[in-house]
PDB file of C-alpha atoms in Angstrom:
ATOM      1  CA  UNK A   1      -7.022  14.668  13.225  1.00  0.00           C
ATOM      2  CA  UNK A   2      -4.317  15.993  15.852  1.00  0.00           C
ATOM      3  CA  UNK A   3      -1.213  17.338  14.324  1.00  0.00           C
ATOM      4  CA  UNK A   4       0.699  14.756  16.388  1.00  0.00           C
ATOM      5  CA  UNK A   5      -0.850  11.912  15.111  1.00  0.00           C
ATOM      6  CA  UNK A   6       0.437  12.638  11.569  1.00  0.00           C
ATOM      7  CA  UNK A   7       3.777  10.327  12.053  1.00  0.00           C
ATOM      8  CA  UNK A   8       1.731   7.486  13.281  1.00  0.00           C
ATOM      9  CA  UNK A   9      -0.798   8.040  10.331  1.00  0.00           C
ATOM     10  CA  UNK A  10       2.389   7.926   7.394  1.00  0.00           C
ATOM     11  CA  UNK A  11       3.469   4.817   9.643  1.00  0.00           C
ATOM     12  CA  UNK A  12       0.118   2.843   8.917  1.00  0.00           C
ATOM     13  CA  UNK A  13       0.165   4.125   5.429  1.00  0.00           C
ATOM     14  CA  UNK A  14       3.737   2.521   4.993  1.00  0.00           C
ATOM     15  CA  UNK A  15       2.499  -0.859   6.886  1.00  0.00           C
ATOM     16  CA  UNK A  16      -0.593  -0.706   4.346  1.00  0.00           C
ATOM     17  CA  UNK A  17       1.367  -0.507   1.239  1.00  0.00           C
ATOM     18  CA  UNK A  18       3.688  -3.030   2.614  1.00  0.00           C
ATOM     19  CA  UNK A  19       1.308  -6.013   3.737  1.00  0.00           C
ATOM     20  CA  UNK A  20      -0.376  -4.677   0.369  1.00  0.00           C
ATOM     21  CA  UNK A  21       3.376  -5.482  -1.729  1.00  0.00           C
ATOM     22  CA  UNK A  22       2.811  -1.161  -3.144  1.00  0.00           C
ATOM     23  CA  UNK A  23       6.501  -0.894  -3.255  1.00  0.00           C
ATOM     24  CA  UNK A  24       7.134   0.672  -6.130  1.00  0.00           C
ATOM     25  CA  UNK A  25       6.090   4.304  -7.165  1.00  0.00           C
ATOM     26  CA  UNK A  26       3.556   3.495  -9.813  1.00  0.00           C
ATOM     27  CA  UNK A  27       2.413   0.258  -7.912  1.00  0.00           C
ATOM     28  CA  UNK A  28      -1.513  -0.273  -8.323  1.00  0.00           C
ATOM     29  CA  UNK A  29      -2.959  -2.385  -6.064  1.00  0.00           C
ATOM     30  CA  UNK A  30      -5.122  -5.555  -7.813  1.00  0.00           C
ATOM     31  CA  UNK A  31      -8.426  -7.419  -6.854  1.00  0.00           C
ATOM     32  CA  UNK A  32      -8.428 -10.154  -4.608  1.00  0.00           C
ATOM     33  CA  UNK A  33      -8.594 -13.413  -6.370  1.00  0.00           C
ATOM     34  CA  UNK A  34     -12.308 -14.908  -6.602  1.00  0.00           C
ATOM     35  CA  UNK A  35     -11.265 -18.236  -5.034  1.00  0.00           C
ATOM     36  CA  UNK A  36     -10.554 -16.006  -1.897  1.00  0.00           C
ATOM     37  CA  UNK A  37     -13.478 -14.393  -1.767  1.00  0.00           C
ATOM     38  CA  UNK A  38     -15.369 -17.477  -2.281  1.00  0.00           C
ATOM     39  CA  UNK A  39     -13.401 -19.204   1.092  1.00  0.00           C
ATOM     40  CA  UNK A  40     -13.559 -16.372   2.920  1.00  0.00           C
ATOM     41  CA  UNK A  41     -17.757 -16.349   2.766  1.00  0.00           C
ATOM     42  CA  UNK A  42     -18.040 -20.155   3.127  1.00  0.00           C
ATOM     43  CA  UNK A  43     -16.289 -19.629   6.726  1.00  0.00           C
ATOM     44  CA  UNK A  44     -17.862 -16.420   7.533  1.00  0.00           C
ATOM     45  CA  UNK A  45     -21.518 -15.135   7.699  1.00  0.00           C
ATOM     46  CA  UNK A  46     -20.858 -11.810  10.537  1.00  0.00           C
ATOM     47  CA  UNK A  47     -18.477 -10.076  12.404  1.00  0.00           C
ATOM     48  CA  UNK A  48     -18.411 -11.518  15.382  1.00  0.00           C
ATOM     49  CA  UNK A  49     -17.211 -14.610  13.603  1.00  0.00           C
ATOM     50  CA  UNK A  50     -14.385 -12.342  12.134  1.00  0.00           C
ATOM     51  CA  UNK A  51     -13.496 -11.089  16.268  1.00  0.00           C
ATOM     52  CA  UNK A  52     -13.209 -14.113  17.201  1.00  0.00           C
ATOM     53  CA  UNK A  53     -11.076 -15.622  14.429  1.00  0.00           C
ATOM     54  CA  UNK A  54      -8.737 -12.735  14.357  1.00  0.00           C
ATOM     55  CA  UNK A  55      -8.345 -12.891  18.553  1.00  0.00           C
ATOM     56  CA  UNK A  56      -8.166 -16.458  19.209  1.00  0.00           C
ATOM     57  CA  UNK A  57      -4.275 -16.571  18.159  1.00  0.00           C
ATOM     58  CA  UNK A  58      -4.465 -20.750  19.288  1.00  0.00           C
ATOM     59  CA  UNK A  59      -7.554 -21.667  17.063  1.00  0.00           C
ATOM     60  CA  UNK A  60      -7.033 -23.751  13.953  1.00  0.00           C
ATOM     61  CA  UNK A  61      -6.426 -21.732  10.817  1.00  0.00           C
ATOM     62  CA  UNK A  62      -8.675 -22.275   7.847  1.00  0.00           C
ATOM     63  CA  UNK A  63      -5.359 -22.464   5.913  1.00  0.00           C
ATOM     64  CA  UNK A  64      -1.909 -23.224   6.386  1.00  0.00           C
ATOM     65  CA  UNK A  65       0.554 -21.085   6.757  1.00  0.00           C
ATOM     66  CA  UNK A  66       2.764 -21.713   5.051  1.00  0.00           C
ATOM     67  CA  UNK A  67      -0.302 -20.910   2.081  1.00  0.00           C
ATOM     68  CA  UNK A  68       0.022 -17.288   2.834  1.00  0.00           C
ATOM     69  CA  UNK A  69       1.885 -14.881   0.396  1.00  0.00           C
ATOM     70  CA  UNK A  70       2.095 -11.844   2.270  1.00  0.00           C
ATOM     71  CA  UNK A  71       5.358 -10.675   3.631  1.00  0.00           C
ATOM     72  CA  UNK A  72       6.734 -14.521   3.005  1.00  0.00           C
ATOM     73  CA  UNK A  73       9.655 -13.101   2.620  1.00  0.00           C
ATOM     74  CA  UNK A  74      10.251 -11.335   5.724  1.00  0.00           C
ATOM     75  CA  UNK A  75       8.814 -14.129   7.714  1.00  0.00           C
ATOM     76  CA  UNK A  76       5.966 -11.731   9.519  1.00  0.00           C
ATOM     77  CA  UNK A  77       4.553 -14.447  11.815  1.00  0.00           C
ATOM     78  CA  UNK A  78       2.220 -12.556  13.343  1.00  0.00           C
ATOM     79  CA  UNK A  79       0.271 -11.069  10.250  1.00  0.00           C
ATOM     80  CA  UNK A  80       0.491 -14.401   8.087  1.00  0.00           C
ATOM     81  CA  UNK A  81      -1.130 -16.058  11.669  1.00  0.00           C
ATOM     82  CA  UNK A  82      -4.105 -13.880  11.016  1.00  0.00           C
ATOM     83  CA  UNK A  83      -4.672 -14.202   7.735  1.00  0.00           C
ATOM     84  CA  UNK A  84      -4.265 -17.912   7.844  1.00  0.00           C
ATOM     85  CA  UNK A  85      -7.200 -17.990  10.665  1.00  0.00           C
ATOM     86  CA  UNK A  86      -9.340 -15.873   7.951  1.00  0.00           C
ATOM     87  CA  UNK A  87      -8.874 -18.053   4.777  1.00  0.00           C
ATOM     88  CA  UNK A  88      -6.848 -15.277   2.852  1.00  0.00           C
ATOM     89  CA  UNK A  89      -3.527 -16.303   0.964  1.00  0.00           C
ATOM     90  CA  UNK A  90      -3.021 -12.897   0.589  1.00  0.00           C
ATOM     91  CA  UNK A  91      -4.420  -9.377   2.179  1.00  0.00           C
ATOM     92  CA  UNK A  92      -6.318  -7.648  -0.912  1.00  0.00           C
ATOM     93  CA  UNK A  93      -8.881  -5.617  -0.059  1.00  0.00           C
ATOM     94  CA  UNK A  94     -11.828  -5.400  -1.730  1.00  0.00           C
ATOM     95  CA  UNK A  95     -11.808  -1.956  -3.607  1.00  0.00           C
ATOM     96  CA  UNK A  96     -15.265  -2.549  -5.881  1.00  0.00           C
ATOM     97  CA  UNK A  97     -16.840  -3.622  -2.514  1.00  0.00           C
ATOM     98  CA  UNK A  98     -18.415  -1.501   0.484  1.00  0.00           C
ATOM     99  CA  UNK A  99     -15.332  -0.536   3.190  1.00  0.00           C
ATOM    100  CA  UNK A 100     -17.915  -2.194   5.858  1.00  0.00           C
ATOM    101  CA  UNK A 101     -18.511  -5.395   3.467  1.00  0.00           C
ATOM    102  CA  UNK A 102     -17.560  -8.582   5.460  1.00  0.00           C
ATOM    103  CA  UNK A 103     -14.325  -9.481   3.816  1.00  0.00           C
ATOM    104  CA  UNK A 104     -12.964  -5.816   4.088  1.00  0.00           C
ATOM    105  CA  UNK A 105     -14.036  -5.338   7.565  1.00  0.00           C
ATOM    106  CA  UNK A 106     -11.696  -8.777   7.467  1.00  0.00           C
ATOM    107  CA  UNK A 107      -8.968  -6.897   5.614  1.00  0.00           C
ATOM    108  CA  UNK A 108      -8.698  -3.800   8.325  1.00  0.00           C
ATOM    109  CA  UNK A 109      -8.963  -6.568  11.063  1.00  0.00           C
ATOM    110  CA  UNK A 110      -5.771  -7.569   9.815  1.00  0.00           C
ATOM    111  CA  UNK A 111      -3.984  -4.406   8.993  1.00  0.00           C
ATOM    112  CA  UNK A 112      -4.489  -2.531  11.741  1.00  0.00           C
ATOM    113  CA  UNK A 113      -4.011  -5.512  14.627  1.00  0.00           C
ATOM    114  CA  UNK A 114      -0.682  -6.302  12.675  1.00  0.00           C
ATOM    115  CA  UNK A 115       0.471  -2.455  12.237  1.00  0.00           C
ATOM    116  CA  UNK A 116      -0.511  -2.069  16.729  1.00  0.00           C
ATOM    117  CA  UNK A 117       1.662  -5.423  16.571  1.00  0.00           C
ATOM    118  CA  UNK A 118       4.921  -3.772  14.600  1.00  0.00           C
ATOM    119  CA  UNK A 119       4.234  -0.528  16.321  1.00  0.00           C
ATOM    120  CA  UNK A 120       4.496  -1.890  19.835  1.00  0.00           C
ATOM    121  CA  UNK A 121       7.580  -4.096  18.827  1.00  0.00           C
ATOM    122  CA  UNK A 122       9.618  -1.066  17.355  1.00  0.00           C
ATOM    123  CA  UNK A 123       8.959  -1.469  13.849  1.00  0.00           C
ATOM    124  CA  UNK A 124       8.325   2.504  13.409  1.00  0.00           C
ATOM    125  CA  UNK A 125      10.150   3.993  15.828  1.00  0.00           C
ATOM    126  CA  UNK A 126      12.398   5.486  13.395  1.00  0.00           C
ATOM    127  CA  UNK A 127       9.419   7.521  12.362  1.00  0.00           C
ATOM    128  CA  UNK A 128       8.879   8.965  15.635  1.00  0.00           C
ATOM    129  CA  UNK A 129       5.601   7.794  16.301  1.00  0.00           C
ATOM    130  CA  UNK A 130       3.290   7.831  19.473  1.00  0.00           C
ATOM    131  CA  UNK A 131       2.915   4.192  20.278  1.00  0.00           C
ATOM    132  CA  UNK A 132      -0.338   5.068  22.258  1.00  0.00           C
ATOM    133  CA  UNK A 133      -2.177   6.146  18.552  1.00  0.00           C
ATOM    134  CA  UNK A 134      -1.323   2.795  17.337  1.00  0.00           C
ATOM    135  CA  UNK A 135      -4.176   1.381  19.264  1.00  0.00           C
ATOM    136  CA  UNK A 136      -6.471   4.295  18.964  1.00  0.00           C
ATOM    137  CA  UNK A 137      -8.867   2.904  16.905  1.00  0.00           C
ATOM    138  CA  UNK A 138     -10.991   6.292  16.520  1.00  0.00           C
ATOM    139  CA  UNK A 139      -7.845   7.932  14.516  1.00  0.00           C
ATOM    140  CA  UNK A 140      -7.005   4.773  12.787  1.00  0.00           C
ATOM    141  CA  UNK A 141     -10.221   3.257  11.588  1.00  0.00           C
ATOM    142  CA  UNK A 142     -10.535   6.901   9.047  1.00  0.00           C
ATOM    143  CA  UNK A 143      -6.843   7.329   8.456  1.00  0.00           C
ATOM    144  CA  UNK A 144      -6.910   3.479   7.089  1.00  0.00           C
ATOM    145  CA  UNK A 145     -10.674   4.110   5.012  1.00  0.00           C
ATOM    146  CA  UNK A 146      -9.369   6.992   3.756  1.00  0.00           C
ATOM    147  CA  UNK A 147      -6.032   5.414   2.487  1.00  0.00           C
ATOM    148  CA  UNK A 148      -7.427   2.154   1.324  1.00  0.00           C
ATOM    149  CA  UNK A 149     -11.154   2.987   0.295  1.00  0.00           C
ATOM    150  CA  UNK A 150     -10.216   6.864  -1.307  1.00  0.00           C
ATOM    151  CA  UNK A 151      -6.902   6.869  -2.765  1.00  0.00           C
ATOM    152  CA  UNK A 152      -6.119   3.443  -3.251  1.00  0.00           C
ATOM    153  CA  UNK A 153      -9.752   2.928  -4.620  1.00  0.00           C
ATOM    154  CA  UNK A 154      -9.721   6.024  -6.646  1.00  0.00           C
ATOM    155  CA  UNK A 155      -6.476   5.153  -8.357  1.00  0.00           C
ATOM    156  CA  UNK A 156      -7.566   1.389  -8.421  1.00  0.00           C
ATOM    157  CA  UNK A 157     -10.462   2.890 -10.911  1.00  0.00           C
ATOM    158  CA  UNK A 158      -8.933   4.897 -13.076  1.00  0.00           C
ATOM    159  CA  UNK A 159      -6.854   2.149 -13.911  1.00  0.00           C
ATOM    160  CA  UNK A 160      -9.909  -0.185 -14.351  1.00  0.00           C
ATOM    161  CA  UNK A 161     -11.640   2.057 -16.446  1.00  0.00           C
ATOM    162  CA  UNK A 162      -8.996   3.166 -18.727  1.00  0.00           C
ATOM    163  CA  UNK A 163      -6.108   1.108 -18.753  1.00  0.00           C
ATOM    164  CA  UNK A 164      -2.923   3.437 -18.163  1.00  0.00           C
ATOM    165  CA  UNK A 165      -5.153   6.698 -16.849  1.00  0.00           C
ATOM    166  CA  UNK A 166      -3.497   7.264 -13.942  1.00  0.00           C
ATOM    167  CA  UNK A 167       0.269   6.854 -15.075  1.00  0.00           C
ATOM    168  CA  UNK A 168      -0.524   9.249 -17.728  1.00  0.00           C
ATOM    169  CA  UNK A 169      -2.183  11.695 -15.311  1.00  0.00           C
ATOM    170  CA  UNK A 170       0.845  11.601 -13.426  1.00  0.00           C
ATOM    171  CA  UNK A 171       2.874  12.349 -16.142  1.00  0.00           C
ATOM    172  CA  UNK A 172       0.422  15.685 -16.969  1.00  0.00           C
ATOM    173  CA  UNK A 173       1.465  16.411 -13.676  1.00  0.00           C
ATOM    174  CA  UNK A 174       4.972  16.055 -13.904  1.00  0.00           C
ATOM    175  CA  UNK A 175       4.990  17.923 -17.388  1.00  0.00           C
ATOM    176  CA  UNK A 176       2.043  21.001 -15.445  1.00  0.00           C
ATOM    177  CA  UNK A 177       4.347  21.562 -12.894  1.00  0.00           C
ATOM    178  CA  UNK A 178       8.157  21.999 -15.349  1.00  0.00           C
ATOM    179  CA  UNK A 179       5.809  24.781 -16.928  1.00  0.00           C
ATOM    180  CA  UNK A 180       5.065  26.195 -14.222  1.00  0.00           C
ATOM    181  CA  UNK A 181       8.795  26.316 -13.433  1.00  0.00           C
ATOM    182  CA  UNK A 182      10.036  27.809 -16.782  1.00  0.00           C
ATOM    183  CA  UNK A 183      11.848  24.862 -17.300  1.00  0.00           C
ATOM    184  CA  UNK A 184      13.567  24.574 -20.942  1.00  0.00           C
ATOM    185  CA  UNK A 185      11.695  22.884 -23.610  1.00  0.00           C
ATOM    186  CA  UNK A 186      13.682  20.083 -24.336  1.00  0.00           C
ATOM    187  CA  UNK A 187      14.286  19.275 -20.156  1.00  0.00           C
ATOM    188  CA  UNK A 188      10.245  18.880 -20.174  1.00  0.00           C
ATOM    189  CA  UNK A 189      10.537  16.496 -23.247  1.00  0.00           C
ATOM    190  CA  UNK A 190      12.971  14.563 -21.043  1.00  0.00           C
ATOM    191  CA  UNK A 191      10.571  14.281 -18.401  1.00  0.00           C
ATOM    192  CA  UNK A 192       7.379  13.560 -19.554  1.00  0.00           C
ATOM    193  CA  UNK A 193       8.257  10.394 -19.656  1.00  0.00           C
ATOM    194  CA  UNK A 194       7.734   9.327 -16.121  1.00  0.00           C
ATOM    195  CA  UNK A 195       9.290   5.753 -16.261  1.00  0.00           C
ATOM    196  CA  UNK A 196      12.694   7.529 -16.909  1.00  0.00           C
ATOM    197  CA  UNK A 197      13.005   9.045 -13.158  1.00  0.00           C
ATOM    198  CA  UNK A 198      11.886   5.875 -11.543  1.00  0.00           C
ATOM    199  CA  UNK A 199      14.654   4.610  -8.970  1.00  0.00           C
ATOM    200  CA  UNK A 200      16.291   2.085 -10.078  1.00  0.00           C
ATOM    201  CA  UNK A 201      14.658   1.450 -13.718  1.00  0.00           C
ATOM    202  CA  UNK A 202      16.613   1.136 -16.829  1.00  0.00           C
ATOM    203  CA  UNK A 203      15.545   2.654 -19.945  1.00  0.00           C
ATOM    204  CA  UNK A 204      15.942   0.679 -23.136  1.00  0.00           C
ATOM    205  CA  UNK A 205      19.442   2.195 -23.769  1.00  0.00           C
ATOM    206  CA  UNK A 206      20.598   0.803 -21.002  1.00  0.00           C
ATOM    207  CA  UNK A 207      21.334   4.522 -19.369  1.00  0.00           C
ATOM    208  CA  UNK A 208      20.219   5.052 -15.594  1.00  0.00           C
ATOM    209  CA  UNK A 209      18.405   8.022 -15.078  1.00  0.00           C
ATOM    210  CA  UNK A 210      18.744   9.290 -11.489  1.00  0.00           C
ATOM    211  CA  UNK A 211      15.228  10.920 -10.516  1.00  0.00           C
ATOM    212  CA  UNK A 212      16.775  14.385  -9.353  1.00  0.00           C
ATOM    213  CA  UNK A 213      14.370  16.426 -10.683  1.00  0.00           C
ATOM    214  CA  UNK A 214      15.144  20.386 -10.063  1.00  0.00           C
ATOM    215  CA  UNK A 215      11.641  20.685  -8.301  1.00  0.00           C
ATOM    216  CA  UNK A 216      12.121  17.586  -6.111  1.00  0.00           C
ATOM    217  CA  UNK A 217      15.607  17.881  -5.859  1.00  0.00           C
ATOM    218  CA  UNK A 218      18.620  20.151  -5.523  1.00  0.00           C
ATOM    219  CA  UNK A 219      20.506  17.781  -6.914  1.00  0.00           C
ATOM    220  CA  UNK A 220      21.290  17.431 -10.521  1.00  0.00           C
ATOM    221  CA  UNK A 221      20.896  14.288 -13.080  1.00  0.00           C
ATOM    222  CA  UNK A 222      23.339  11.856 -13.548  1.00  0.00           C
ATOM    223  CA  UNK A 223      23.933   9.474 -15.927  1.00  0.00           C
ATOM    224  CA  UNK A 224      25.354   5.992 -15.040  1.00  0.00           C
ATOM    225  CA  UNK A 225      26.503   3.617 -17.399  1.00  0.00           C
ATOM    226  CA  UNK A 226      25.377  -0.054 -17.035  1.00  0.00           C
ATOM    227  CA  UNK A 227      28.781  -2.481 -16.522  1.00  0.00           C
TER     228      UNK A 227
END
């Protein structure tokens, strides 16, 4: 991978986890519901089907519109077009399936037309990107496998397999690394627990915690009380 197509590669990797609705830090992302799985292979049988679905931006949808979850609330015509015309209420990739199964083939149809769409428009500009890698499928097609089918899939697992497994590794983590700082013992008690240095969470005593952690941080902690 070039070194200058790292900006464009965070930019997909910020489209994926928003079409995805990964907003917040410890968001893991869920199966797709059977019912769409189960519309999605009564319309399709191969790829080319997919093609044409996904490029014929006039063609009748297989569902309305309006029936489509994703990014509702920011009214993104474009990628609720496409995933009307493929059946899918929302864009859930299937983690427990092959990354070249039909419906996920489906899934980066949609991502990575609708991430060339926001590219092209603007959308990432802010993040400096080279509009020309937004349609270079050759860089994109891994970048997006390797996001989706590796660490989404991986963390996806852990979850599946022991309920909590990958909240607590990040916590080891957290913990690991204030050791290897010399932190004092009691600011490591403080955080271990992960969920207090989440933006914008409030612990049970009703105390914000500001995550300004000295190792991700210069910053110190605040405490805000809750009017």
């Amino acid at each position: 991978m070039p070194e200058s197509f790292t900006s464009t590669r965070d930019a997909l990797y910020v489209h994926l986890k928003l079409i995805w609705n990964l907003l917040e830090q410890k968001a893991i992302p869920g199966p797709p519901h059977p019912d769409t799985l189960r519309e999605f292979n009564s319309h399709f049988s191969n790829a080319k089907q997919i093609e044409k679905a996904a490029e014929d931006e006039n063609g009748a949808s297989i569902i309305p519109t309006t029936n489509v979850s994703t990014l509702k609330k920011l009214q993104a015509g474009y990628t609720q077009s496409l995933l009307a015309c493929l059946g899918m209420h929302v864009w859930a990739p299937d983690l427990e399936d092959l990354p070249d199964s039909l419906y996920n083939k489906a899934c980066r149809q949609v991502a990575l037309k609708s991430f060339r769409q926001a590219a092209m428009g603007g959308a990432f500009a802010y993040m400096n990107i080279q509009k020309n890698y937004a349609v270079d499928l050759g860089l994109l097609i891994p970048a997006y496998t390797h996001f989706v089918h590796y660490l989404q899939a991986n963390w996806y697992n852990q979850e599946k397999n022991k309920d909590g497994k990958f909240q607590m590794d990040k916590e080891r983590k957290v913990i690991s690394k204030a050791r290897e700082q010399q932190l004092p013992k009691q600011y490591q008690k403080v955080i271990s627990n992960l969920n207090c240095h989440s933006n914008n969470e409030c612990p049970q005593n009703r105390v914000y915690i500001i995550k300004t952690l000295r190792f991700w941080s210069d910053t110190r902690f605040r405490h805000h009380e809750i009017q």
